[in-house]
Short mmCIF file of C-alpha atoms and ligand atoms in Angstrom, two decimals:
data_model
loop_
_atom_site.label_atom_id
_atom_site.label_comp_id
_atom_site.label_asym_id
_atom_site.label_seq_id
_atom_site.Cartn_x
_atom_site.Cartn_y
_atom_site.Cartn_z
CA UNK W 6 2.77 -13.90 -25.34
CA UNK W 7 1.40 -11.53 -22.64
CA UNK W 8 2.11 -9.80 -19.43
CA UNK W 9 0.52 -11.04 -16.21
CA UNK W 10 0.26 -8.93 -12.99
CA UNK W 11 -0.59 -10.55 -9.67
CA UNK W 12 -2.77 -8.06 -7.64
CA UNK W 13 -3.45 -8.16 -3.84
CA UNK W 14 -6.78 -7.01 -2.23
CA UNK W 15 -7.27 -5.53 1.14
CA UNK W 16 -10.82 -4.92 2.42
CA UNK W 17 -12.25 -5.43 -0.94
CA UNK W 18 -9.98 -2.89 -2.65
CA UNK W 19 -6.73 -3.46 -4.58
CA UNK W 20 -3.75 -2.50 -2.45
CA UNK W 21 -1.66 0.69 -3.54
CA UNK W 22 1.31 -1.38 -4.10
CA UNK W 23 -0.55 -3.64 -6.43
CA UNK W 24 -1.77 -0.59 -8.42
CA UNK W 25 1.85 0.34 -8.87
CA UNK W 26 2.56 -3.18 -10.09
CA UNK W 27 -0.33 -3.09 -12.39
CA UNK W 28 0.93 0.23 -13.85
CA UNK W 29 4.40 -1.31 -14.32
CA UNK W 30 2.94 -4.37 -16.13
CA UNK W 31 0.76 -2.17 -18.27
CA UNK W 32 3.60 -0.03 -19.39
CA UNK W 33 5.70 -3.28 -20.24
CA UNK W 34 2.84 -4.63 -22.34
CA UNK W 35 2.81 -1.35 -24.15
CA UNK W 36 6.49 -1.65 -24.82
CA UNK W 37 6.21 -5.18 -26.06
CA UNK W 38 3.04 -4.41 -28.16
CA UNK W 39 1.05 -6.97 -26.15
CA UNK W 40 -1.88 -7.29 -23.63
CA UNK W 41 -1.62 -7.05 -19.77
CA UNK W 42 -3.85 -9.41 -17.69
CA UNK W 43 -4.12 -9.37 -13.96
CA UNK W 44 -4.92 -12.19 -11.62
CA UNK W 45 -6.66 -11.32 -8.39
CA UNK W 46 -7.16 -13.66 -5.40
CA UNK W 47 -9.29 -13.38 -2.38
CA UNK W 48 -11.82 -10.79 -1.69
CA UNK W 49 -11.92 -7.90 -4.04
CA UNK W 50 -14.99 -5.97 -5.19
CA UNK W 51 -15.70 -6.30 -8.85
CA UNK W 52 -15.61 -2.49 -9.53
CA UNK W 53 -12.10 -2.40 -8.07
CA UNK W 54 -11.23 -5.12 -10.53
CA UNK W 55 -12.61 -3.44 -13.65
CA UNK W 56 -10.81 -0.14 -12.67
CA UNK W 57 -7.60 -1.86 -13.14
CA UNK W 58 -7.95 -0.82 -16.81
CA UNK W 59 -6.88 2.63 -15.69
CA UNK W 60 -3.46 1.00 -15.03
CA UNK W 61 -3.36 -0.49 -18.58
CA UNK W 62 -4.66 -3.82 -17.52
CA UNK W 63 -6.94 -5.37 -20.30
CA UNK W 64 -8.37 -8.32 -18.48
CA UNK W 65 -8.68 -9.54 -14.95
CA UNK W 66 -8.80 -13.24 -13.86
CA UNK W 67 -10.41 -13.68 -10.60
CA UNK W 68 -10.43 -16.78 -8.53
CA UNK W 69 -13.03 -16.37 -5.75
CA UNK W 70 -12.41 -19.72 -3.91
CA UNK W 71 -13.36 -19.01 -0.24
CA UNK W 72 -10.33 -20.83 0.94
CA UNK W 73 -8.11 -18.06 -0.61
CA UNK W 74 -9.41 -15.32 1.57
CA UNK W 75 -6.19 -15.67 3.64
CA UNK W 76 -2.78 -16.13 2.17
CA UNK W 77 -1.66 -19.73 1.51
CA UNK W 78 1.56 -19.69 -0.61
CA UNK W 79 1.14 -23.12 -2.44
CA UNK W 80 -2.46 -22.39 -3.43
CA UNK W 81 -1.69 -18.82 -4.55
CA UNK W 82 1.15 -20.13 -6.54
CA UNK W 83 -1.00 -22.64 -8.21
CA UNK W 84 -3.56 -20.06 -9.20
CA UNK W 85 -0.96 -17.64 -10.57
CA UNK W 86 0.74 -20.41 -12.55
CA UNK W 87 -2.57 -21.52 -14.01
CA UNK W 88 -3.30 -17.85 -15.13
CA UNK W 89 0.20 -17.47 -16.57
CA UNK W 90 -0.36 -20.73 -18.54
CA UNK W 91 -3.71 -19.85 -19.78
CA UNK W 92 -2.43 -16.37 -20.97
CA UNK W 93 0.78 -17.66 -22.27
CA UNK W 94 2.40 -14.97 -20.05
CA UNK W 95 6.17 -14.57 -20.18
CA UNK W 96 6.49 -11.63 -18.05
CA UNK W 97 5.10 -11.82 -14.40
CA UNK W 98 4.85 -8.67 -12.33
CA UNK W 99 3.95 -8.15 -8.68
CA UNK W 100 4.69 -5.89 -5.72
CA UNK W 101 7.72 -6.73 -3.51
CA UNK W 102 5.44 -7.22 -0.45
CA UNK W 103 5.77 -10.17 2.00
CA UNK W 104 3.13 -12.08 -0.01
CA UNK W 105 4.92 -11.04 -3.29
CA UNK W 106 8.23 -12.32 -1.89
CA UNK W 107 6.72 -15.63 -0.71
CA UNK W 108 5.17 -16.41 -4.16
CA UNK W 109 8.01 -15.07 -6.23
CA UNK W 110 10.58 -17.63 -5.51
CA UNK W 111 8.20 -20.61 -5.84
CA UNK W 112 6.92 -19.29 -9.09
CA UNK W 113 10.36 -18.91 -10.49
CA UNK W 114 11.01 -22.59 -9.74
CA UNK W 115 7.67 -23.77 -10.94
CA UNK W 116 7.87 -21.85 -14.35
CA UNK W 117 11.82 -22.08 -14.70
CA UNK W 118 11.80 -18.31 -14.79
CA UNK W 119 14.35 -15.58 -13.84
CA UNK W 120 13.31 -13.57 -10.72
CA UNK W 121 14.31 -10.06 -9.83
CA UNK W 122 13.04 -8.59 -6.48
CA UNK W 123 13.00 -5.03 -5.22
CA UNK W 124 12.94 -3.60 -8.77
CA UNK W 125 12.86 0.29 -8.96
CA UNK W 126 12.49 0.99 -12.57
CA UNK W 127 11.01 -0.12 -16.05
CA UNK W 128 13.31 -2.47 -17.73
CA UNK W 129 15.48 -1.83 -20.75
CA UNK W 130 14.21 -4.58 -23.33
CA UNK W 131 16.69 -6.01 -25.75
CA UNK W 132 15.09 -8.87 -27.66
CA UNK W 133 14.46 -11.71 -25.17
CA UNK W 134 16.78 -9.96 -22.48
CA UNK W 135 15.34 -7.66 -19.87
CA UNK W 136 17.79 -5.40 -17.79
CA UNK W 137 16.06 -4.26 -14.54
CA UNK W 138 17.53 -2.08 -11.78
CA UNK W 139 17.03 -3.44 -8.25
CA UNK W 140 17.76 -1.98 -4.86
CA UNK W 141 20.54 -3.93 -2.91
CA UNK W 142 22.28 -3.75 0.49
CA UNK W 143 19.20 -2.46 2.16
CA UNK W 144 18.65 0.20 -0.34
CA UNK W 145 22.23 1.74 -0.14
CA UNK W 146 23.16 0.70 -3.74
CA UNK W 147 21.43 -0.37 -7.04
CA UNK W 148 22.48 -3.25 -9.25
CA UNK W 149 21.44 -3.90 -12.83
CA UNK W 150 20.55 -7.54 -13.54
CA UNK W 151 19.78 -9.25 -16.75
CA UNK W 152 16.77 -11.64 -16.97
CA UNK W 153 17.33 -13.81 -19.94
CA UNK W 154 15.06 -16.94 -19.18
CA UNK W 155 11.91 -17.20 -21.36
CA UNK W 156 9.83 -16.55 -18.35
CA UNK W 157 10.70 -13.15 -16.40
CA UNK W 158 9.31 -12.59 -12.90
CA UNK W 159 9.64 -8.99 -11.55
CA UNK W 160 8.78 -7.89 -8.09
CA UNK W 161 8.41 -4.06 -7.85
CA UNK W 162 9.67 -2.01 -4.98
CA UNK W 163 6.90 -0.05 -3.39
CA UNK W 164 6.70 3.64 -4.10
CA UNK W 165 9.14 3.15 -7.19
CA UNK W 166 6.46 3.52 -9.86
CA UNK W 167 3.76 6.25 -10.35
CA UNK W 168 0.22 4.80 -10.57
CA UNK W 169 -1.14 5.46 -14.11
CA UNK W 170 -4.71 6.71 -14.56
CA UNK W 171 -5.33 6.41 -18.22
CA UNK W 172 -8.97 5.68 -18.33
CA UNK W 173 -10.52 2.46 -19.78
CA UNK W 174 -11.73 -0.47 -17.85
CA UNK W 175 -10.74 -4.06 -17.73
CA UNK W 176 -13.04 -7.04 -18.37
CA UNK W 177 -13.41 -9.49 -15.51
CA UNK W 178 -13.32 -13.31 -15.90
CA UNK W 179 -13.68 -16.19 -13.43
CA UNK W 180 -10.64 -18.52 -13.15
CA UNK W 181 -10.56 -21.86 -11.39
CA UNK W 182 -7.19 -23.46 -10.67
CA UNK W 183 -8.86 -26.78 -9.53
CA UNK W 184 -7.36 -26.36 -5.99
CA UNK W 185 -7.20 -29.50 -4.01
CA UNK W 186 -6.95 -29.96 -0.21
CA UNK W 187 -3.25 -30.79 -0.54
CA UNK W 188 -2.76 -27.16 -1.81
CA UNK W 189 -3.85 -25.98 1.70
CA UNK W 190 -1.66 -28.32 3.57
CA UNK W 191 0.39 -25.55 5.05
CA UNK W 192 -2.32 -22.91 5.73
CA UNK W 193 -2.32 -20.56 8.70
CA UNK W 194 -4.78 -21.38 11.38
CA UNK W 195 -5.76 -17.65 11.80
CA UNK W 196 -4.69 -14.30 10.43
CA UNK W 197 -4.75 -11.29 12.81
CA UNK W 198 -4.72 -7.92 11.13
CA UNK W 199 -2.87 -5.70 13.65
CA UNK W 200 -3.63 -2.05 13.39
CA UNK W 201 -1.86 0.68 15.23
CA UNK W 202 -3.27 3.13 17.79
CA UNK W 203 -4.67 5.14 15.09
CA UNK W 204 -6.59 2.28 13.55
CA UNK W 205 -4.40 2.33 10.52
CA UNK W 206 -2.41 -0.87 9.20
CA UNK W 207 1.20 0.08 9.27
CA UNK W 208 2.42 -1.58 6.07
CA UNK W 209 -0.40 0.10 4.18
CA UNK W 210 -0.19 3.60 5.98
CA UNK W 211 -0.01 6.69 3.89
CA UNK W 212 1.41 8.60 6.80
CA UNK W 213 3.58 7.08 9.62
CA UNK W 214 4.64 8.85 12.80
CA UNK W 215 7.60 7.01 14.38
CA UNK W 216 9.52 7.44 17.60
CA UNK W 217 12.96 6.39 18.78
CA UNK W 218 15.08 6.20 21.99
CA UNK W 219 15.27 10.01 21.83
CA UNK W 220 11.76 10.00 23.37
CA UNK W 221 13.20 8.78 26.68
CA UNK W 222 10.25 6.58 27.76
CA UNK W 223 6.97 5.08 27.11
CA UNK W 224 5.43 8.00 29.18
CA UNK W 225 6.18 10.40 26.41
CA UNK W 226 4.65 8.39 23.71
CA UNK W 227 1.55 10.65 23.69
CA UNK W 228 3.69 12.95 21.44
CA UNK W 229 3.69 10.32 18.67
CA UNK W 230 0.18 9.32 19.23
CA UNK W 231 -1.27 12.91 19.23
CA UNK W 232 0.77 13.82 16.09
CA UNK W 233 -0.35 10.61 14.38
CA UNK W 234 -4.12 11.15 15.35
CA UNK W 235 -3.86 14.69 14.03
CA UNK W 236 -2.51 13.56 10.71
CA UNK W 237 -4.65 10.24 10.42
CA UNK W 238 -1.29 8.27 10.53
CA UNK W 239 -0.13 4.95 11.88
CA UNK W 240 2.43 5.02 14.65
CA UNK W 241 5.74 3.12 14.49
CA UNK W 242 8.96 2.91 16.46
CA UNK W 243 12.61 1.93 16.25
CA UNK W 244 13.87 -1.64 17.48
CA UNK W 245 15.28 -0.73 20.78
CA UNK W 246 11.93 0.85 21.76
CA UNK W 247 10.12 -2.30 21.13
CA UNK W 248 12.88 -4.31 22.71
CA UNK W 249 12.43 -2.30 25.88
CA UNK W 250 8.63 -2.88 25.73
CA UNK W 251 7.91 0.80 25.33
CA UNK W 252 5.83 -0.11 22.33
CA UNK W 253 4.52 -3.49 20.92
CA UNK W 254 6.81 -5.39 18.58
CA UNK W 255 4.42 -5.17 15.63
CA UNK W 256 5.25 -1.36 15.51
CA UNK W 257 9.01 -1.94 14.98
CA UNK W 258 10.25 -0.87 11.56
CA UNK W 259 13.49 -1.82 9.93
CA UNK W 260 15.60 -4.69 8.65
CA UNK W 261 14.32 -6.92 11.24
CA UNK W 262 10.87 -5.40 11.53
CA UNK W 263 8.11 -4.19 9.15
CA UNK W 264 8.88 -2.38 6.04
CA UNK W 265 6.87 0.67 5.35
CA UNK W 266 6.51 2.91 2.29
CA UNK W 267 4.26 5.64 3.17
CA UNK W 268 4.05 9.15 1.33
CA UNK W 269 5.14 10.69 4.61
CA UNK W 270 7.38 9.15 7.28
CA UNK W 271 8.09 11.34 10.28
CA UNK W 272 10.92 10.17 12.59
CA UNK W 273 11.28 11.55 16.08
CA UNK W 274 14.34 10.98 18.28
CA UNK W 275 15.60 8.19 15.95
CA UNK W 276 19.30 8.26 14.95
CA UNK W 277 18.96 6.59 11.53
CA UNK W 278 20.93 3.51 11.79
CA UNK W 279 21.14 1.62 8.52
CA UNK W 280 19.08 -1.22 9.88
CA UNK W 281 16.22 1.31 10.61
CA UNK W 282 16.62 2.94 7.15
CA UNK W 283 16.21 -0.35 5.49
CA UNK W 284 12.62 -0.32 6.60
CA UNK W 285 11.69 3.04 5.65
CA UNK W 286 13.81 4.15 2.67
CA UNK W 287 11.06 3.63 0.07
CA UNK W 288 8.99 6.31 1.86
CA UNK W 289 8.25 9.28 -0.44
CA UNK W 290 9.04 11.98 1.85
CA UNK W 291 11.05 11.71 5.20
CA UNK W 292 10.89 14.25 7.92
CA UNK W 293 13.52 13.98 10.75
CA UNK W 294 13.25 15.57 14.05
CA UNK W 295 16.54 15.18 16.08
CA UNK W 296 18.42 17.44 18.61
CA UNK W 297 21.74 16.31 17.14
CA UNK W 298 22.70 17.88 13.77
CA UNK W 299 25.14 15.11 12.99
CA UNK W 300 22.44 12.37 13.38
CA UNK W 301 22.85 10.08 10.20
CA UNK W 302 19.04 10.21 9.55
CA UNK W 303 19.43 13.67 8.28
CA UNK W 304 21.23 12.46 5.29
CA UNK W 305 18.20 10.39 4.26
CA UNK W 306 15.79 13.18 5.19
CA UNK W 307 13.79 15.37 2.68
CA UNK W 308 13.17 17.73 5.56
CA UNK W 309 14.99 18.06 8.81
CA UNK W 310 14.39 19.74 12.01
CA UNK W 311 17.17 20.10 14.38
CA UNK W 312 15.63 20.54 17.82
CA UNK W 313 14.29 18.99 21.14
CA UNK W 314 11.31 16.85 20.28
CA UNK W 315 9.75 17.91 23.45
CA UNK W 316 9.66 21.40 22.20
CA UNK W 317 9.26 20.67 18.40
CA UNK W 318 6.41 18.07 18.49
CA UNK W 319 3.78 19.92 20.56
CA UNK W 320 4.13 22.73 18.14
CA UNK W 321 3.67 20.39 15.18
CA UNK W 322 0.58 18.68 16.87
CA UNK W 323 -0.96 22.17 17.36
CA UNK W 324 -0.10 23.11 13.56
CA UNK W 325 -1.64 19.80 12.36
CA UNK W 326 -4.80 20.30 14.56
CA UNK W 327 -5.17 23.75 13.12
CA UNK W 328 -5.04 22.42 9.54
CA UNK W 329 -7.81 20.14 10.39
CA UNK W 330 -10.06 23.02 11.49
P1 FAD R 416 19.50 5.76 19.34
O1 FAD R 416 20.50 5.30 18.34
O2 FAD R 416 19.77 5.77 20.77
O3 FAD R 416 19.14 7.30 18.87
C1 FAD R 416 18.27 8.08 19.48
C2 FAD R 416 18.38 9.48 18.81
O4 FAD R 416 17.53 10.29 19.47
C3 FAD R 416 19.69 10.12 18.70
O5 FAD R 416 19.99 10.48 17.33
C4 FAD R 416 19.61 11.29 19.53
O6 FAD R 416 20.30 12.40 19.12
C5 FAD R 416 18.11 11.62 19.43
N1 FAD R 416 17.52 12.40 20.63
C6 FAD R 416 17.83 12.34 21.98
N2 FAD R 416 17.17 13.05 22.68
C7 FAD R 416 16.34 13.82 21.79
C8 FAD R 416 15.47 14.72 21.97
N3 FAD R 416 15.07 15.37 23.15
N4 FAD R 416 14.87 15.41 20.82
C9 FAD R 416 15.15 14.80 19.71
N5 FAD R 416 16.04 13.85 19.48
C10 FAD R 416 16.59 13.42 20.54
N6 FAD R 416 16.85 -0.86 14.43
C11 FAD R 416 15.81 -0.50 14.02
O7 FAD R 416 15.21 0.56 14.30
N7 FAD R 416 15.04 -1.37 13.14
C12 FAD R 416 15.54 -2.69 12.88
O8 FAD R 416 14.95 -3.49 12.20
C13 FAD R 416 16.85 -2.85 13.41
N8 FAD R 416 17.44 -4.24 13.04
C14 FAD R 416 18.71 -4.36 13.55
C15 FAD R 416 19.36 -5.50 13.13
C16 FAD R 416 20.51 -6.02 13.67
C17 FAD R 416 21.24 -7.17 13.13
C18 FAD R 416 21.33 -4.96 14.45
C19 FAD R 416 22.71 -5.22 14.79
C20 FAD R 416 20.71 -3.87 14.77
C21 FAD R 416 19.44 -3.50 14.45
N9 FAD R 416 18.70 -2.35 14.72
C22 FAD R 416 17.45 -1.97 14.18
C23 FAD R 416 19.30 -1.45 15.77
C24 FAD R 416 19.98 -0.29 15.09
O9 FAD R 416 21.23 -0.53 14.72
C25 FAD R 416 19.97 0.94 16.02
O10 FAD R 416 20.58 0.68 17.23
C26 FAD R 416 18.60 1.53 16.45
O11 FAD R 416 17.89 1.83 15.17
C27 FAD R 416 18.78 2.74 17.25
O12 FAD R 416 17.35 3.15 17.66
P2 FAD R 416 17.20 4.68 18.02
O13 FAD R 416 17.55 5.55 16.81
O14 FAD R 416 15.76 4.76 18.48
O15 FAD R 416 18.07 4.92 19.21
#
């Protein structure tokens, strides 16, 4: 019996969220006294694969089929299921990304496993039972759930687990899942990677500067853009802002938009409605700038500035530029 971690690549590297999942899987393997294998799909550099050893991964199985360069749920599920079967894996771990969510439920059906998504901590292991904590109600509460099937599938919430750096390197082996054309029957025609003004992909960004209706109109967005540029950040916005076409829809974060999990999220003139918080509450540090001291966002903030954005943000931009010098 072993642990299998599904890791996602981006531009040849392993995504940060997958390094967190690998660390999680590595720690479970240690707890169980077994090995951890990773399965990588798509374009990932070989040295990025061997470096997964630092997260406690012993071996990486890699399927380099060209057709897997873009995400196709059925084909990805087949590859992961093949790796699970080959390694006799009873614990499957991946990150709770859009791709993770898409493969998780299909894998649970295929392998007759129990699935827990949005998991925020390592399990308590009691024989064949795992108890894991998961975020529920848009992160407002936590629930402990028991996974009792033979196969346990865990999707780890971004930014919940520290990335391990323990040294060591993983061996890399080719994997072939004998994919047929039928596995690609529902493939996207084209994948467009939409970066924001700073050239940073929003879901992967380490720093996000986000604006809300408090900024009054699109003519004032230079405040968000200039601060983002000075910090090397991606830009984002609240839903009403994109509904009013002040900003493109791909920048809208929240329950009905993109989920971000940066190290730093700066919210300018955003009230902090629960639907907005649902998309940002796995950020490590949240800074809120709002002129209303009663704005709900302050309750979720690590740092709050009560003040007029039109006075505060230019000073922040100056300070950030000075840091750069
Ligand atoms: P407002 O609520 O108008 O807040 C503006 C804030 O700016 C206020 O707090 C105000 O004090 C502050 N302000 C005003 N002037 C200044 C100034 N000069 N300086 C500093 N601060 C200032 N919203 C999302 O964002 N994402 C979602 O995914 C989402 N999904 C939804 C799904 C559903 C089903 C529903 C019903 C709603 C959803 N919403 C979503 C909308 C959400 O409920 C809020 O209405 C929205 O987030 C509010 O946007 P806002 O904070 O920009 O605007």
